[in-house]
XYZ file of C-alpha atoms in Angstrom:
589
model
C -0.016 -0.011 -0.003
C 1.102 3.577 -0.576
C 1.844 5.222 2.760
C -0.904 7.676 3.651
C -0.866 10.547 6.062
C -4.340 11.948 5.660
C -7.088 12.620 3.146
C -5.935 15.923 1.657
C -8.114 16.848 -1.277
C -11.555 16.247 -2.638
C -12.014 16.791 -6.355
C -15.526 16.863 -7.756
C -16.615 16.735 -11.363
C -20.421 16.814 -11.541
C -21.496 14.168 -9.077
C -18.327 12.066 -9.511
C -16.170 12.534 -6.407
C -12.683 11.094 -6.009
C -10.591 11.193 -2.875
C -6.982 12.107 -3.546
C -4.834 10.859 -0.687
C -1.906 12.737 0.789
C 1.402 10.844 0.640
C 4.163 11.070 3.209
C 7.878 10.880 2.533
C 7.861 12.236 -1.021
C 10.867 13.744 -2.757
C 10.995 17.497 -3.127
C 8.334 19.060 -5.370
C 9.103 19.797 -8.967
C 8.422 23.477 -8.364
C 11.739 23.672 -6.496
C 13.721 21.767 -9.102
C 16.731 23.137 -10.881
C 15.557 24.597 -14.194
C 17.341 25.085 -17.539
C 16.469 27.923 -19.926
C 13.608 27.123 -22.279
C 14.662 26.977 -25.964
C 12.252 27.400 -28.837
C 11.424 24.385 -30.895
C 11.333 24.264 -34.638
C 7.812 24.628 -36.044
C 5.986 21.305 -36.041
C 4.070 21.451 -39.310
C 0.772 19.596 -39.090
C -0.468 18.301 -42.432
C -4.141 18.368 -43.409
C -4.199 14.604 -43.917
C -1.930 12.086 -42.289
C 1.424 12.217 -40.540
C 4.373 14.237 -41.775
C 7.886 13.226 -40.754
C 10.908 14.520 -42.624
C 13.473 11.760 -43.050
C 11.101 8.943 -42.116
C 8.775 6.649 -43.959
C 5.336 6.600 -42.271
C 3.716 3.204 -41.767
C 0.450 2.267 -40.032
C 1.268 -0.568 -37.638
C -2.389 -0.678 -36.397
C -5.193 1.011 -38.383
C -7.536 3.618 -36.882
C -10.790 2.694 -35.196
C -13.852 4.560 -36.493
C -15.912 4.127 -33.261
C -13.612 3.280 -30.348
C -15.100 2.094 -27.025
C -18.647 1.856 -28.390
C -21.244 0.926 -25.798
C -24.803 2.309 -25.742
C -26.785 1.801 -28.930
C -30.090 3.177 -30.229
C -31.865 3.413 -33.566
C -33.425 6.721 -34.692
C -36.648 6.992 -36.737
C -34.579 7.119 -39.955
C -32.939 3.771 -39.160
C -29.591 5.321 -38.293
C -27.596 4.068 -35.335
C -26.785 6.317 -32.408
C -23.708 5.178 -30.527
C -22.373 6.211 -27.130
C -18.628 6.170 -26.412
C -18.297 6.381 -22.651
C -14.548 6.856 -22.383
C -14.677 9.720 -24.879
C -17.719 11.560 -23.470
C -19.113 11.295 -26.981
C -22.264 10.297 -28.870
C -22.178 9.687 -32.625
C -24.784 8.978 -35.286
C -23.927 6.326 -37.864
C -25.721 5.643 -41.122
C -25.196 1.891 -41.748
C -25.918 2.317 -45.444
C -23.715 5.337 -46.343
C -21.289 4.735 -43.432
C -21.429 8.444 -42.596
C -20.531 9.238 -38.985
C -21.726 12.492 -37.346
C -20.838 13.456 -33.810
C -23.852 14.903 -31.947
C -22.426 15.303 -28.397
C -18.846 15.456 -27.168
C -18.799 16.545 -23.532
C -18.115 20.198 -24.357
C -21.287 21.437 -22.676
C -21.336 23.181 -19.270
C -20.194 20.840 -16.488
C -23.629 20.762 -14.814
C -25.241 19.025 -17.785
C -22.413 17.762 -19.910
C -22.367 14.293 -21.408
C -20.072 12.415 -19.007
C -19.348 8.762 -19.652
C -22.579 8.118 -21.619
C -23.549 4.455 -21.382
C -26.911 3.154 -22.518
C -29.281 5.417 -24.440
C -32.767 5.301 -25.920
C -35.173 7.453 -27.907
C -38.318 8.606 -26.125
C -41.815 8.960 -27.563
C -41.138 12.713 -27.722
C -38.323 12.072 -30.254
C -35.557 13.087 -27.852
C -32.591 10.973 -26.873
C -32.276 9.935 -23.234
C -28.774 9.039 -21.951
C -27.444 7.324 -18.879
C -24.477 9.463 -17.769
C -22.539 7.133 -15.492
C -20.104 9.312 -13.566
C -22.495 12.218 -13.172
C -24.924 9.575 -11.868
C -27.753 11.126 -13.880
C -30.069 10.755 -16.852
C -29.799 13.411 -19.585
C -32.190 14.472 -22.322
C -30.542 15.396 -25.613
C -32.203 16.527 -28.837
C -31.773 13.983 -31.641
C -29.295 16.264 -33.426
C -27.335 17.203 -30.329
C -27.636 20.599 -28.643
C -27.391 21.333 -24.949
C -28.173 18.311 -22.738
C -30.650 18.721 -19.860
C -30.467 16.655 -16.666
C -33.867 15.065 -16.003
C -32.810 12.379 -13.497
C -30.138 13.368 -10.966
C -28.947 11.032 -8.249
C -29.415 7.624 -9.909
C -27.192 5.930 -7.358
C -26.953 4.267 -3.977
C -23.724 6.207 -3.402
C -21.480 3.757 -5.190
C -23.428 2.815 -8.293
C -24.145 4.775 -11.473
C -26.916 4.556 -14.088
C -26.466 2.058 -16.901
C -29.467 0.541 -18.639
C -32.328 2.746 -19.769
C -35.689 1.993 -21.457
C -39.176 3.398 -21.956
C -42.437 1.620 -21.247
C -44.918 3.792 -23.069
C -44.361 7.320 -21.750
C -42.633 6.121 -18.573
C -38.836 6.112 -18.411
C -36.802 3.653 -16.317
C -33.097 3.173 -15.651
C -30.897 0.635 -13.847
C -27.932 1.444 -11.626
C -24.898 -0.754 -11.005
C -21.328 -1.089 -9.838
C -19.061 -3.433 -11.772
C -18.492 -5.673 -8.787
C -19.741 -9.272 -8.783
C -22.479 -9.741 -6.197
C -23.174 -6.033 -5.725
C -26.774 -4.905 -5.684
C -28.443 -2.468 -8.059
C -31.916 -1.090 -8.623
C -34.449 -0.043 -11.226
C -35.483 3.626 -11.063
C -38.372 5.497 -12.589
C -37.260 8.830 -14.051
C -39.533 11.726 -14.984
C -38.659 12.547 -18.636
C -39.589 16.190 -18.004
C -37.266 16.389 -15.032
C -40.010 17.792 -12.780
C -40.208 14.922 -10.275
C -37.222 13.272 -8.591
C -36.228 9.716 -9.564
C -37.817 6.909 -7.558
C -36.471 3.406 -6.890
C -39.091 0.908 -7.997
C -37.184 -2.397 -7.623
C -34.138 -3.406 -5.580
C -31.627 -6.178 -4.958
C -30.732 -6.943 -8.537
C -27.184 -8.240 -9.048
C -25.371 -5.787 -11.353
C -28.402 -4.991 -13.606
C -27.326 -4.136 -17.160
C -29.101 -2.966 -20.339
C -32.773 -4.085 -20.145
C -35.996 -3.893 -22.130
C -39.785 -4.224 -21.686
C -42.115 -6.795 -23.287
C -45.779 -6.198 -24.144
C -46.807 -7.807 -20.798
C -45.320 -4.763 -19.046
C -42.478 -6.655 -17.379
C -38.880 -5.514 -17.558
C -36.400 -8.231 -18.586
C -33.087 -7.375 -16.902
C -29.717 -9.087 -17.408
C -27.885 -9.552 -14.129
C -24.376 -9.285 -15.459
C -22.082 -11.396 -13.255
C -24.873 -13.654 -12.047
C -25.312 -14.598 -15.742
C -29.092 -14.780 -15.496
C -32.192 -12.759 -16.454
C -34.537 -11.123 -13.974
C -38.201 -10.361 -14.596
C -39.187 -7.144 -12.846
C -42.639 -5.736 -12.279
C -41.901 -2.009 -12.075
C -45.372 -1.300 -10.672
C -45.049 -3.624 -7.657
C -41.287 -4.074 -7.346
C -41.626 -7.871 -7.544
C -38.560 -9.662 -8.965
C -38.395 -13.224 -10.325
C -35.913 -15.057 -12.579
C -36.249 -16.611 -15.993
C -35.155 -20.257 -16.028
C -32.040 -19.812 -18.154
C -28.359 -19.470 -17.276
C -25.267 -18.444 -19.178
C -21.613 -19.421 -18.935
C -20.247 -15.879 -18.513
C -21.389 -12.291 -17.830
C -24.296 -10.963 -19.893
C -24.420 -7.235 -20.623
C -27.621 -6.409 -22.503
C -30.871 -7.741 -23.967
C -33.681 -6.507 -26.142
C -37.193 -7.901 -26.665
C -38.022 -8.735 -30.294
C -41.112 -6.646 -31.223
C -44.387 -8.502 -31.653
C -44.719 -7.449 -35.309
C -41.480 -9.391 -36.003
C -42.060 -12.388 -33.730
C -45.359 -12.754 -31.861
C -43.631 -14.746 -29.078
C -41.384 -11.755 -28.309
C -38.137 -13.675 -27.682
C -35.137 -12.021 -26.076
C -31.877 -11.221 -27.870
C -29.113 -11.480 -25.290
C -25.416 -10.602 -25.348
C -23.043 -12.890 -23.471
C -20.010 -10.664 -23.091
C -17.597 -13.188 -21.707
C -17.898 -15.560 -24.672
C -18.867 -13.111 -27.435
C -22.111 -14.978 -28.163
C -25.420 -13.470 -29.271
C -28.373 -15.610 -28.218
C -32.096 -15.757 -28.960
C -33.840 -16.795 -25.741
C -37.440 -17.906 -25.363
C -39.102 -15.338 -23.154
C -41.216 -17.919 -21.366
C -39.382 -21.236 -21.969
C -35.836 -19.982 -21.510
C -34.682 -21.971 -24.543
C -31.436 -20.698 -26.131
C -30.520 -20.505 -29.835
C -27.134 -19.178 -30.950
C -27.507 -16.286 -33.416
C -23.889 -15.279 -33.823
C -20.390 -15.700 -32.401
C -18.264 -12.587 -31.912
C -15.300 -11.404 -29.953
C -15.654 -11.238 -26.148
C -16.339 -7.798 -24.803
C -19.766 -7.151 -26.239
C -21.705 -4.303 -24.627
C -25.062 -3.489 -26.097
C -27.508 -4.218 -28.926
C -30.467 -2.866 -30.849
C -33.161 -4.342 -33.092
C -34.400 -2.263 -36.016
C -38.012 -2.084 -37.210
C -37.041 -4.521 -39.944
C -35.567 -7.031 -37.470
C -31.859 -6.379 -38.107
C -29.746 -6.870 -34.977
C -26.797 -4.566 -34.316
C -24.213 -5.137 -31.593
C -21.683 -2.827 -30.003
C -18.372 -3.968 -28.469
C -16.922 -1.763 -25.743
C -13.559 -3.476 -25.762
C -13.096 -3.684 -29.521
C -15.115 -0.675 -30.618
C -17.254 -0.329 -33.745
C -20.764 -1.671 -34.367
C -21.549 -5.013 -35.991
C -24.593 -6.532 -37.561
C -25.671 -10.116 -36.938
C -25.462 -12.187 -40.122
C -28.063 -14.908 -39.579
C -26.720 -17.024 -42.457
C -23.083 -17.221 -41.343
C -23.758 -16.674 -37.603
C -21.082 -14.012 -37.614
C -20.932 -10.350 -36.703
C -20.172 -8.073 -39.674
C -18.553 -4.662 -39.008
C -20.659 -1.685 -40.053
C -17.560 0.566 -40.510
C -13.994 -0.323 -41.571
C -12.630 -2.104 -38.559
C -9.751 -1.318 -36.193
C -8.632 -3.577 -33.351
C -7.820 -0.978 -30.704
C -9.939 1.553 -28.814
C -7.516 4.001 -27.203
C -3.870 2.845 -27.081
C -2.317 4.937 -24.328
C 0.938 3.166 -23.583
C 3.570 1.194 -25.513
C 6.287 -1.001 -24.052
C 8.478 -2.969 -26.504
C 8.841 -6.714 -26.054
C 11.765 -9.023 -26.899
C 10.005 -10.465 -29.937
C 9.776 -7.090 -31.721
C 6.222 -6.281 -30.711
C 4.691 -4.332 -27.862
C 2.502 -4.708 -24.801
C -0.026 -1.886 -24.872
C -2.651 -0.636 -22.484
C -5.762 0.167 -24.521
C -7.964 1.485 -21.673
C -10.622 -1.147 -22.308
C -8.094 -3.960 -22.583
C -4.469 -4.949 -22.383
C -3.075 -6.209 -25.649
C 0.014 -7.657 -27.270
C 0.771 -5.990 -30.597
C 2.799 -8.237 -32.834
C 5.615 -6.943 -35.014
C 3.316 -7.278 -38.066
C 0.486 -5.322 -36.399
C -1.610 -8.245 -35.239
C -3.351 -7.728 -31.918
C -4.017 -10.319 -29.199
C -5.923 -9.387 -26.034
C -4.765 -10.657 -22.660
C -7.237 -8.774 -20.434
C -10.622 -7.102 -20.999
C -12.688 -4.409 -19.293
C -15.112 -5.675 -16.628
C -14.517 -9.324 -17.635
C -11.095 -10.629 -16.738
C -10.782 -10.483 -12.954
C -12.976 -7.352 -13.213
C -10.161 -5.380 -14.829
C -11.411 -1.838 -15.362
C -9.374 1.008 -16.889
C -5.792 0.113 -17.802
C -3.498 2.826 -19.139
C -0.126 1.207 -18.438
C 1.152 -2.292 -19.197
C 4.480 -4.049 -19.750
C 5.828 -7.563 -19.993
C 8.701 -9.045 -17.984
C 9.392 -12.665 -18.850
C 6.086 -14.456 -19.023
C 4.281 -11.988 -16.754
C 2.353 -8.878 -17.799
C 2.065 -6.022 -15.315
C -0.833 -3.581 -15.695
C -2.272 -0.550 -13.986
C -5.926 -0.204 -13.165
C -7.258 3.109 -11.919
C -10.945 2.227 -11.398
C -10.461 -1.067 -9.577
C -8.743 0.176 -6.442
C -5.914 2.097 -8.082
C -3.607 -0.911 -8.329
C -0.839 -2.635 -10.231
C -1.573 -6.266 -11.050
C 0.547 -9.134 -12.362
C -0.934 -11.542 -14.899
C 0.829 -14.829 -15.698
C 0.528 -15.397 -19.431
C 0.990 -19.177 -19.105
C -1.122 -19.746 -15.992
C -3.728 -16.977 -16.244
C -3.270 -16.268 -12.534
C -3.409 -12.725 -11.188
C -2.012 -11.054 -8.110
C -1.785 -7.523 -6.796
C 1.714 -6.063 -6.778
C 0.760 -2.704 -5.213
C -2.433 -0.754 -4.584
C -3.730 2.461 -3.032
C -2.856 4.622 -6.020
C -5.365 7.206 -7.275
C -4.880 7.227 -11.058
C -1.838 5.086 -11.998
C -1.084 5.663 -15.652
C 2.210 4.824 -17.416
C 4.199 1.823 -16.257
C 7.900 1.205 -17.094
C 10.489 -1.369 -16.079
C 12.902 0.174 -13.589
C 16.257 -1.004 -12.219
C 16.957 -3.982 -9.980
C 13.592 -5.666 -9.959
C 11.416 -2.582 -9.808
C 8.613 -1.024 -11.738
C 8.154 2.700 -12.278
C 4.600 4.061 -12.210
C 3.245 7.599 -12.781
C 0.143 8.522 -10.815
C -1.894 11.362 -12.362
C -4.079 11.729 -9.297
C -1.103 12.220 -6.959
C 1.115 13.976 -9.506
C 3.903 11.632 -8.536
C 6.219 8.889 -9.801
C 6.919 5.802 -7.663
C 9.317 2.897 -7.707
C 7.540 -0.399 -6.934
C 9.142 -3.767 -6.181
C 8.191 -6.231 -8.947
C 7.539 -9.034 -6.446
C 5.268 -6.877 -4.243
C 7.585 -7.295 -1.298
C 7.760 -3.646 -0.305
C 5.943 -0.328 -0.319
C 6.161 2.018 -3.311
C 8.987 4.514 -2.924
C 8.369 8.068 -4.211
C 10.862 9.474 -6.719
C 9.040 12.620 -7.879
C 6.065 14.656 -6.752
C 4.379 17.933 -7.615
C 4.017 17.167 -11.329
C 0.313 17.826 -11.612
C -0.905 15.500 -14.354
C 1.777 12.898 -15.016
C 1.535 12.446 -18.768
C 4.596 10.337 -19.549
C 7.409 8.328 -18.016
C 10.760 6.927 -19.156
C 13.837 5.305 -17.621
C 17.296 5.774 -19.085
C 18.973 2.592 -17.851
C 22.377 3.571 -19.231
C 22.402 6.766 -17.203
C 20.164 5.758 -14.249
C 17.819 8.667 -14.819
C 14.013 8.788 -14.654
C 12.109 11.276 -16.811
C 8.473 12.346 -16.383
C 6.252 14.866 -18.119
C 3.621 17.141 -16.582
C 1.016 17.378 -19.301
C -0.920 20.159 -17.547
C 2.073 22.478 -17.030
C 4.098 21.648 -20.149
C 7.231 20.386 -18.400
C 9.592 17.477 -18.596
C 11.674 16.763 -15.488
C 14.397 14.277 -14.588
C 15.666 12.745 -11.360
C 18.404 10.201 -10.614
C 16.854 6.815 -9.936
C 18.649 6.812 -6.597
C 16.722 9.967 -5.688
C 17.733 13.576 -5.280
C 16.764 17.001 -6.525
C 14.720 16.947 -9.728
C 15.876 18.955 -12.758
C 13.541 20.665 -15.211
C 14.626 19.509 -18.637
C 12.089 21.500 -20.710
C 9.184 23.875 -20.209
C 6.595 25.403 -22.525
C 5.657 22.137 -24.211
C 2.140 21.650 -25.595
C 0.608 18.892 -23.465
C 3.679 16.631 -23.184
C 2.673 13.034 -22.612
C 4.657 9.896 -23.649
C 8.455 9.988 -23.347
C 11.092 7.698 -24.855
C 14.876 7.649 -24.467
C 16.977 7.199 -27.613
C 20.273 5.357 -27.633
C 22.188 8.672 -27.667
C 20.377 9.791 -24.479
C 18.117 12.303 -26.198
C 14.383 12.219 -25.522
C 11.348 11.886 -27.767
C 8.251 13.563 -26.306
C 4.701 13.294 -27.588
C 3.176 16.812 -27.470
C -0.484 15.873 -27.530
C -1.945 19.360 -27.887
C -0.227 19.779 -31.257
C 0.049 16.137 -32.338
C 3.850 16.389 -32.562
C 6.845 14.309 -31.680
C 9.666 16.484 -30.407
C 13.317 15.548 -29.818
C 14.871 17.136 -26.710
C 18.515 17.189 -25.660
C 18.306 16.781 -21.869
C 21.749 18.369 -21.317
C 20.895 21.627 -23.042
C 17.134 21.659 -23.408
C 17.466 22.135 -27.186
C 14.538 20.705 -29.100
C 13.786 19.702 -32.659
C 10.493 18.834 -34.341
C 10.579 15.242 -35.562
C 7.025 14.619 -36.875
C 3.488 16.035 -36.768
C -0.055 15.125 -37.578
C -0.658 12.480 -34.925
C -4.134 11.977 -33.314
C -3.107 12.200 -29.670
C -5.072 14.900 -27.902
C -7.977 13.470 -25.958
C -9.600 14.013 -22.612
C -12.140 11.491 -21.475
C -13.704 10.407 -18.206
C -14.071 13.495 -15.994
C -13.035 11.994 -12.657
C -10.549 14.761 -12.100
C -10.034 18.007 -14.031
C -6.475 17.080 -14.920
C -6.898 13.382 -15.764
C -6.342 12.775 -19.474
C -5.565 9.763 -21.639
C -1.968 9.824 -22.650
C -0.362 9.117 -25.997
C 2.943 7.278 -25.918
C 6.082 7.035 -27.985
C 8.720 4.282 -28.181
C 12.263 4.558 -29.575
C 13.565 1.222 -30.913
C 17.190 0.242 -31.205
C 16.947 0.082 -35.018
C 15.994 3.754 -35.134
C 12.245 3.227 -35.624
C 9.867 5.491 -33.710
C 6.465 4.083 -32.754
C 3.610 6.337 -31.675
C 0.190 5.566 -30.163
C -2.785 7.643 -31.157
C -5.527 7.321 -28.483
C -7.811 9.759 -30.315
C -8.352 7.360 -33.239
C -7.106 3.988 -31.945
C -4.155 3.687 -34.327
C -0.448 3.015 -33.853
C 2.097 4.556 -36.282
C 5.666 3.569 -37.060
C 8.264 6.011 -38.389
C 11.059 4.171 -40.250
C 14.263 6.138 -41.009
C 14.766 6.574 -44.730
């Protein structure tokens, strides 16, 4: 555990409150570090289309993702899909015929009513869109073409949960609340669509209730995620019973097939842990496999014509069920990553990357294999740092207790290496059996024993938002960037007074050390890679046009997703682009 002295700061964004813990025994703050004069960089020219890098050939190692971290799904009266992207505070409209994508909400509204972590969504009889905003613990009403959201259902929570599923029964609106913890209890709430009356709990003691729907008999059919079963809820009396069907892994959503399509009104159910889409008899509980997809499914919708569309929060994009092949067909050109925010090279020429919704191994040829998934594998939540040592992968998780975990690739076993962090982000291999971790919430960098045998030791503090981290093993120096204050600082790994290497950078995030000791820094605000000489502070523009700059979940005002950069021994430069899910390689000409 990180040593704690006292709770020192409460940060509130909407209704999402996070406790930032004071830490004792930290090294001196960066504000008192020795500074070098700032030197102007060369202009980083940003092309209209694509990446520009003088002296390098630009190659796409992993293609972009058109709809990363897709979760909530609705169909508008014109048959277009409306897709929520919780980690991006974004809602987009997709025409499955023309493949046109239009963003209709992006979290830029005033904080009181902004779209924060939109999850499930549905259209109301009034034609408006109603959205479950998880971290603000509220239900929002949004016009079908965007505009300013209005909060109609505040306080959809028991204090720990947040709203998730949402559905209308006639003119009445209902929502579920949950926490992604197996065995935890959630509720069904009735919400006044006009926002005049406060929300009311109408049913309780549901185990992690996910995206639900109503049948013509007036009952709500609710998937209980980790219990892998379906509850039948009478929202008028609060009575809860269970349908006689079980699944092999967590289920995340269901929809009732309309009577005009099938008079028996069967259920279409997503089994997230196996990637299966099932048709389930609403009274018999019989199961028929409709399609097999990739694990990590999130939500689904049925069109008026009976087409079934499925979203995948881990993989991104939306897919249509092909009844003939029993496969899921991507609606948009596919990309395997959602938001790659860290890169650590592996001995086989690939990378281990944290992709927020998953931890992946990227092969040297660009192939992607997932080793851990959001809310499924040991309830891993948000991972923004990962690396491999031997046959073990180490990953950060800043929604599941602020911890660093170890995953055995051969055994599948997990253990906690260290916990008690607030927002652990980048993770690097340090010296002599240690890991280095940057914590955005604490503005600090820690050294952590790989075997979990000791407490994390602070190396740096006072950074604000830790955007990047690197270790120069040849020189025993640790570098870290403060993305909120535009600085890069260094400190000897043995400890001591930090030195400011550079100031005035535009959102510096990922850092890599080249063989000559110079640094590569990802300046997210401009989409540039900049080379910095740490001895003089001189800087040179290397490349521009990257899709880096992104702020997502509003837990804290300074928490952002961080792009990364890796410098390989052969001279290649590899850059992650969390804003579009791609990874780019720069090969020296």
